[in-house]
Amino acid sequence: MFNYLRKRFTSHIRERSRRRARLVSKDGRCNIEFGNVEQSRFVFLIDIWTTILDLRWRYKMTIFISAFLGSWFLFGLLWYVVAYIHKDLPEFNPSINHTPCVENINGLTSAFLFSLETQVTIGYGFRCVTEQCATAIFLLIFQSILGVIINSFMCGAILAKISRSKNRAKTITFSKNAVISKRAGKLCLLIRVANLRKSLLIGSHIYGKLLKTTITPEGETIILDQVNIEFVVDAGNENLFFISPLTIYHIIDKNSPFFHMAAETILQQDFELVVFLDGTVEATSATCQVRTSYIPEEVLWGYRFAPIVSKTKEGKYRVDFQNFSKTVAVETPHCAFCLYNEKEAKAKEKKGYDNPGFVLSEVSETSDTKM
């Protein structure tokens, strides 16, 4: 009993570790880490726009809040310094005829409030700059210009982050598993993909990459070697009419990397199938890419997808997403090579073949009869 539990636990740990070792997650995120990068981090600050857009929301909002609070407080200090130098503060006991640079600045708190009101153009009308000193006028102009720049950049970054086509890709979903079964007399690997929005993706194109570790004839080990996988739909793999879920399939022929795999050996294989869908968002004309991946445990041999499109009594077409990833077992050859040989055997049965060892000999008939 103890040995049985230990084997089950070991196999479970091995299976979990294998499932984690994938380059692309199911939601399309790349599991890759860069180490010992010789280039300086300064190059990321040069392309600050892309760096800000690629940040996660918590970091982006931290920068957003810090940029505004920091600029308000910095200029609040400068306004306080101007008032201090010009002796406008109450601690200097200014005379009745004294004209301050900024009206009603009594300390650091009021200077901060004036900085906030100036940069966001609130304009309460209680604190204002006078024409008494040019320094205050120059500082007012400088803060107004810098405030517009900060506001445009940060708000533009937030808007660009929200409207990125990457978010549109979240409404494109792939089936949880890929299946292998016969389709139109050929052994195929099938994947189902659906658009959850009614707006279309224009000029959609589907393709795949098979990632595996290969050893070249020269003895070089190539990790994550990429092999092209062609996917097609009945109407072609380009300019898809993506209004309802589609089943894309890859024909397993002699040129396919799946040709030498079988139902009994596919789980022992070490590969990752990454599927890509490129298209243009109809609403924004921005291009987007959706990707997912399948490891051997997620490729079901001898299954097909259950139907999900039906027609209602009102004449509308209904898509039941409850059966989107549901599979049904079907009779399937256990390898592509067997199906190929079976077709060849049936083709030979319909043909006649000459036997080179067969010789036709003529027999002479005699008419003599003995009485």
Coordinates of C-alpha atoms in Angstrom, one line a residue:
M1 CA 0.0 0.0 0.0
F2 CA 2.8 2.4 0.9
N3 CA 4.6 1.6 -2.4
Y4 CA 1.4 2.2 -4.3
L5 CA 0.8 5.6 -2.7
R6 CA 4.5 6.6 -3.3
K7 CA 4.2 5.7 -7.0
R8 CA 1.0 7.7 -7.3
F9 CA 2.5 10.7 -5.5
T10 CA 5.7 10.5 -7.6
S11 CA 3.7 10.3 -10.9
H12 CA 1.5 13.2 -9.8
I13 CA 4.5 15.4 -9.0
R14 CA 6.2 14.5 -12.3
E15 CA 3.0 15.3 -14.2
R16 CA 2.6 18.7 -12.4
S17 CA 6.2 19.6 -13.1
R18 CA 5.8 18.6 -16.7
R19 CA 2.7 20.7 -17.1
R20 CA 4.5 23.7 -15.8
A21 CA 7.3 23.4 -18.3
R22 CA 5.6 25.2 -21.1
L23 CA 6.7 28.2 -23.1
V24 CA 3.2 29.7 -23.7
S25 CA 0.5 29.4 -21.1
K26 CA -3.1 28.7 -22.1
D27 CA -4.0 32.4 -21.9
G28 CA -1.1 33.3 -24.3
R29 CA 1.5 34.6 -21.8
C30 CA 5.1 33.7 -22.6
N31 CA 7.0 31.9 -19.8
I32 CA 10.5 33.0 -20.5
E33 CA 13.1 34.8 -18.5
F34 CA 16.1 36.9 -19.7
G35 CA 19.3 36.6 -17.8
N36 CA 22.8 38.3 -18.0
V37 CA 21.5 41.0 -20.4
E38 CA 24.6 43.1 -21.3
Q39 CA 22.6 46.1 -22.5
S40 CA 21.9 48.8 -19.9
R41 CA 18.5 49.3 -18.4
F42 CA 18.8 52.9 -19.7
V43 CA 17.6 51.6 -23.1
F44 CA 14.2 50.9 -21.6
L45 CA 14.0 54.6 -20.4
I46 CA 14.7 55.8 -23.9
D47 CA 11.6 54.1 -25.1
I48 CA 9.6 55.3 -22.1
W49 CA 6.3 55.1 -23.9
T50 CA 6.5 51.3 -24.6
T51 CA 7.9 50.7 -21.1
I52 CA 5.0 52.5 -19.5
L53 CA 2.5 50.6 -21.6
D54 CA 4.0 47.2 -20.8
L55 CA 3.9 47.9 -17.0
R56 CA 1.3 46.1 -15.0
W57 CA -1.7 48.1 -13.7
R58 CA -0.5 48.4 -10.1
Y59 CA 2.9 49.9 -11.2
K60 CA 1.2 52.1 -13.8
M61 CA -1.2 53.5 -11.3
T62 CA 1.6 54.0 -8.8
I63 CA 3.5 56.1 -11.4
F64 CA 0.3 57.9 -12.3
I65 CA -0.4 59.0 -8.7
S66 CA 3.2 59.7 -7.9
A67 CA 3.7 61.9 -11.0
F68 CA 0.8 64.2 -10.0
L69 CA 1.5 64.3 -6.2
G70 CA 5.2 64.7 -6.8
S71 CA 4.8 67.6 -9.2
W72 CA 2.2 69.3 -6.9
F73 CA 4.4 69.0 -3.9
L74 CA 7.6 70.1 -5.8
F75 CA 6.0 73.3 -7.1
G76 CA 4.4 73.8 -3.7
L77 CA 7.9 74.0 -2.2
L78 CA 8.9 76.4 -5.0
W79 CA 5.9 78.7 -4.3
Y80 CA 6.8 78.6 -0.6
V81 CA 10.4 79.6 -1.4
V82 CA 9.2 82.5 -3.6
A83 CA 6.9 83.7 -0.8
Y84 CA 9.7 83.2 1.8
I85 CA 12.3 85.2 -0.3
H86 CA 9.8 88.0 -1.0
K87 CA 8.8 88.0 2.7
D88 CA 5.2 87.5 2.0
L89 CA 4.6 85.1 4.9
P90 CA 2.9 86.2 8.1
E91 CA 6.0 85.5 10.2
F92 CA 7.7 88.5 8.6
N93 CA 4.9 90.8 9.6
P94 CA 4.5 92.5 6.2
S95 CA 3.1 96.0 6.2
I96 CA -0.4 96.9 5.1
N97 CA 0.9 98.4 1.8
H98 CA 3.0 95.2 1.0
T99 CA 2.0 93.5 -2.2
P100 CA 2.9 89.8 -2.1
C101 CA 3.9 87.7 -5.2
V102 CA 1.0 85.4 -4.5
E103 CA -2.1 86.4 -2.5
N104 CA -3.0 84.4 0.6
I105 CA -0.1 82.1 0.9
N106 CA 0.5 81.7 4.6
G107 CA 2.6 78.6 4.8
L108 CA 3.6 75.4 3.2
T109 CA 0.1 74.0 3.2
S110 CA -1.4 77.0 1.4
A111 CA 1.5 76.9 -1.1
F112 CA 0.7 73.2 -1.8
L113 CA -2.9 74.1 -2.4
F114 CA -2.0 76.9 -4.7
S115 CA 0.2 74.5 -6.7
L116 CA -2.6 72.0 -7.0
E117 CA -5.1 74.7 -8.1
T118 CA -2.7 76.1 -10.6
Q119 CA -1.7 72.7 -12.2
V120 CA -5.2 71.3 -12.5
T121 CA -6.7 74.8 -13.4
I122 CA -9.3 74.7 -10.6
G123 CA -9.1 78.5 -10.0
Y124 CA -11.0 79.1 -6.7
G125 CA -10.2 82.8 -7.0
F126 CA -8.8 83.1 -3.5
R127 CA -5.1 82.7 -4.2
C128 CA -3.7 84.4 -7.3
V129 CA -0.4 85.7 -8.7
T130 CA 0.2 89.4 -8.7
E131 CA 2.4 91.4 -11.1
Q132 CA 4.7 92.3 -8.2
C133 CA 7.6 89.8 -9.1
A134 CA 8.6 88.3 -12.4
T135 CA 9.8 85.1 -10.6
A136 CA 6.3 84.1 -9.7
I137 CA 5.0 84.8 -13.2
F138 CA 7.8 82.7 -14.7
L139 CA 7.1 79.9 -12.2
L140 CA 3.4 80.0 -13.0
I141 CA 4.0 79.7 -16.8
F142 CA 6.5 76.8 -16.2
Q143 CA 4.2 74.9 -14.0
S144 CA 1.3 75.3 -16.4
I145 CA 3.3 74.0 -19.3
L146 CA 4.8 71.1 -17.4
G147 CA 1.3 70.2 -15.9
V148 CA -0.1 70.0 -19.4
I149 CA 2.7 67.7 -20.5
I150 CA 2.3 65.4 -17.4
N151 CA -1.4 65.3 -17.8
S152 CA -1.3 64.5 -21.5
F153 CA 1.4 61.8 -21.1
M154 CA -0.2 60.0 -18.1
C155 CA -3.8 60.2 -19.3
G156 CA -2.7 59.1 -22.8
A157 CA -0.8 56.1 -21.3
I158 CA -3.9 55.1 -19.3
L159 CA -6.2 55.4 -22.4
A160 CA -3.7 53.5 -24.6
K161 CA -3.4 50.8 -22.0
I162 CA -7.2 50.4 -21.9
S163 CA -7.7 50.4 -25.7
R164 CA -4.8 48.1 -26.5
S165 CA -5.8 45.3 -28.9
K166 CA -4.3 42.9 -26.5
N167 CA -7.5 43.2 -24.5
R168 CA -9.5 42.4 -27.6
A169 CA -7.6 39.1 -27.7
K170 CA -9.1 38.1 -24.4
T171 CA -12.5 37.6 -26.2
I172 CA -11.0 35.0 -28.5
T173 CA -10.9 31.6 -26.9
F174 CA -9.5 28.2 -27.9
S175 CA -10.7 24.8 -26.9
K176 CA -9.1 23.3 -23.8
N177 CA -7.8 20.3 -25.7
A178 CA -6.8 19.4 -29.2
V179 CA -8.2 16.2 -30.7
I180 CA -6.9 13.8 -33.4
S181 CA -9.5 11.9 -35.5
K182 CA -10.4 11.3 -39.1
R183 CA -11.8 14.2 -41.2
A184 CA -12.7 13.7 -44.9
G185 CA -10.8 10.4 -44.9
K186 CA -7.6 11.9 -43.5
L187 CA -6.1 11.8 -40.1
C188 CA -6.2 15.4 -38.7
L189 CA -5.4 17.3 -35.5
L190 CA -8.3 19.6 -34.7
I191 CA -8.7 22.7 -32.5
R192 CA -11.8 24.7 -32.0
V193 CA -11.6 28.5 -31.7
A194 CA -14.4 31.0 -31.0
N195 CA -15.0 34.8 -31.2
L196 CA -17.0 35.9 -28.1
R197 CA -17.9 39.2 -29.7
K198 CA -20.2 39.9 -32.6
S199 CA -17.7 42.3 -34.1
L200 CA -15.4 40.4 -36.6
L201 CA -11.7 40.1 -36.9
I202 CA -10.8 41.2 -40.4
G203 CA -8.1 39.3 -42.4
S204 CA -7.7 36.6 -39.8
H205 CA -4.8 34.1 -40.3
I206 CA -4.2 31.0 -38.3
Y207 CA -0.9 29.1 -38.1
G208 CA 1.1 27.1 -35.6
K209 CA 4.5 26.3 -34.3
L210 CA 5.7 22.9 -32.8
L211 CA 8.3 23.5 -30.2
K212 CA 10.5 20.5 -29.3
T213 CA 14.1 19.6 -28.5
T214 CA 16.0 18.2 -31.4
I215 CA 19.5 16.9 -32.0
T216 CA 21.1 17.7 -35.3
P217 CA 23.2 15.2 -37.3
E218 CA 26.2 17.1 -36.1
G219 CA 25.3 16.4 -32.5
E220 CA 24.0 19.9 -31.6
T221 CA 21.1 20.0 -29.2
I222 CA 18.5 22.7 -30.1
I223 CA 16.1 23.5 -27.4
L224 CA 12.7 25.0 -28.5
D225 CA 13.3 24.1 -32.1
Q226 CA 10.4 25.5 -34.1
V227 CA 8.6 23.5 -36.8
N228 CA 5.9 25.1 -38.9
I229 CA 2.4 23.6 -38.5
E230 CA -0.1 24.5 -41.2
F231 CA -3.7 24.8 -40.1
V232 CA -6.6 25.1 -42.5
V233 CA -10.4 25.6 -42.4
D234 CA -12.8 24.3 -45.0
A235 CA -12.9 27.8 -46.4
G236 CA -9.1 28.4 -46.2
N237 CA -6.9 29.7 -43.5
E238 CA -7.0 33.3 -44.4
N239 CA -9.8 35.9 -44.4
L240 CA -12.0 33.8 -42.1
F241 CA -15.6 34.6 -41.7
F242 CA -15.2 34.5 -37.9
I243 CA -18.8 35.0 -36.8
S244 CA -19.3 31.6 -35.2
P245 CA -16.8 29.1 -33.7
L246 CA -14.5 27.4 -36.2
T247 CA -12.8 24.1 -36.1
I248 CA -9.3 24.4 -37.6
Y249 CA -7.4 21.3 -38.5
H250 CA -3.9 20.1 -39.4
I251 CA -3.6 17.2 -41.9
I252 CA -1.3 14.6 -40.5
D253 CA 0.5 13.4 -43.7
K254 CA 4.1 12.4 -44.4
N255 CA 5.3 16.0 -44.1
S256 CA 3.7 16.4 -40.7
P257 CA 5.8 16.1 -37.5
F258 CA 2.9 14.1 -36.0
F259 CA 3.1 11.4 -38.7
H260 CA 5.4 9.1 -36.7
M261 CA 3.4 9.5 -33.5
A262 CA 0.8 7.0 -32.4
A263 CA -2.0 6.9 -29.8
E264 CA 0.2 4.7 -27.5
T265 CA 3.3 6.9 -27.8
I266 CA 2.0 10.5 -28.0
L267 CA 2.1 10.9 -24.2
Q268 CA 5.8 10.0 -24.2
Q269 CA 6.6 12.8 -26.6
D270 CA 8.1 16.0 -25.5
F271 CA 6.6 18.9 -27.5
E272 CA 4.5 22.0 -27.2
L273 CA 2.1 23.0 -30.0
V274 CA 1.6 26.8 -30.0
V275 CA -1.3 28.1 -32.1
F276 CA -1.5 31.7 -33.3
L277 CA -4.5 33.7 -34.6
D278 CA -3.7 37.1 -36.2
G279 CA -6.3 39.6 -37.2
T280 CA -7.4 43.2 -37.4
V281 CA -10.0 44.5 -34.9
E282 CA -13.0 45.8 -36.8
A283 CA -13.8 48.6 -34.4
T284 CA -10.3 50.1 -34.0
S285 CA -8.4 48.8 -37.1
A286 CA -5.7 47.7 -34.7
T287 CA -3.9 44.4 -35.2
C288 CA -4.0 41.8 -32.5
Q289 CA -2.6 38.3 -31.9
V290 CA -4.1 35.5 -29.9
R291 CA -2.1 32.5 -28.9
T292 CA -2.4 29.4 -26.8
S293 CA -0.5 26.1 -26.5
Y294 CA -1.1 22.4 -26.1
I295 CA 1.2 19.8 -24.5
P296 CA 0.9 16.0 -25.1
E297 CA -1.4 15.5 -22.2
E298 CA -3.8 18.0 -23.8
V299 CA -3.9 16.2 -27.2
L300 CA -6.7 13.6 -27.2
W301 CA -6.3 10.8 -29.7
G302 CA -9.5 9.3 -31.0
Y303 CA -11.9 12.1 -30.2
R304 CA -13.8 14.8 -32.1
F305 CA -15.6 17.9 -30.9
A306 CA -19.3 17.8 -30.0
P307 CA -21.5 20.0 -32.2
I308 CA -22.4 23.4 -30.7
V309 CA -24.3 25.3 -33.5
S310 CA -28.0 24.7 -33.8
K311 CA -31.0 26.5 -35.3
T312 CA -33.9 27.7 -33.2
K313 CA -37.6 27.8 -34.1
E314 CA -37.4 31.5 -34.7
G315 CA -34.8 30.9 -37.4
K316 CA -31.8 32.1 -35.4
Y317 CA -28.5 30.3 -35.1
R318 CA -27.6 29.4 -31.5
V319 CA -24.1 28.6 -30.2
D320 CA -24.0 26.5 -27.1
F321 CA -20.7 27.2 -25.5
Q322 CA -21.3 24.6 -22.8
N323 CA -20.2 22.0 -25.4
F324 CA -17.3 24.2 -26.7
S325 CA -14.5 22.0 -25.4
K326 CA -16.6 18.8 -25.0
T327 CA -15.3 15.9 -26.9
V328 CA -16.8 12.6 -28.2
A329 CA -14.9 9.4 -28.7
V330 CA -14.8 8.1 -32.3
E331 CA -13.2 5.2 -34.1
T332 CA -9.7 6.4 -35.2
P333 CA -6.6 4.6 -36.5
H334 CA -4.0 4.5 -33.8
C335 CA -1.3 6.0 -36.1
A336 CA -1.2 7.9 -39.4
F337 CA 1.2 5.3 -40.9
C338 CA -1.5 2.6 -40.4
L339 CA -4.1 4.7 -42.1
Y340 CA -1.8 5.4 -45.0
N341 CA -1.0 1.6 -45.4
E342 CA -4.7 0.8 -45.2
K343 CA -5.5 3.1 -48.1
E344 CA -2.7 1.7 -50.1
A345 CA -3.9 -1.9 -49.5
K346 CA -7.4 -1.0 -50.6
A347 CA -6.1 0.7 -53.7
K348 CA -4.1 -2.4 -54.6
E349 CA -7.1 -4.6 -54.3
K350 CA -8.9 -2.7 -57.1
K351 CA -5.9 -3.2 -59.5
G352 CA -4.7 -6.4 -61.3
Y353 CA -1.0 -7.4 -61.3
D354 CA 0.9 -9.7 -63.7
N355 CA 2.6 -12.7 -62.3
P356 CA 6.1 -12.8 -64.0
G357 CA 6.4 -16.5 -63.0
F358 CA 3.3 -17.6 -64.8
V359 CA 3.8 -19.2 -68.2
L360 CA 0.9 -20.1 -70.5
S361 CA 1.4 -23.6 -72.1
E362 CA -0.7 -24.9 -75.0
V363 CA -2.0 -28.5 -74.9
S364 CA -2.6 -30.3 -78.2
E365 CA -5.9 -32.3 -78.4
T366 CA -5.8 -35.7 -80.2
S367 CA -8.9 -37.1 -82.0
D368 CA -7.7 -40.7 -81.8
T369 CA -10.0 -42.9 -79.8
K370 CA -9.4 -46.5 -79.0
M371 CA -12.3 -48.9 -79.3

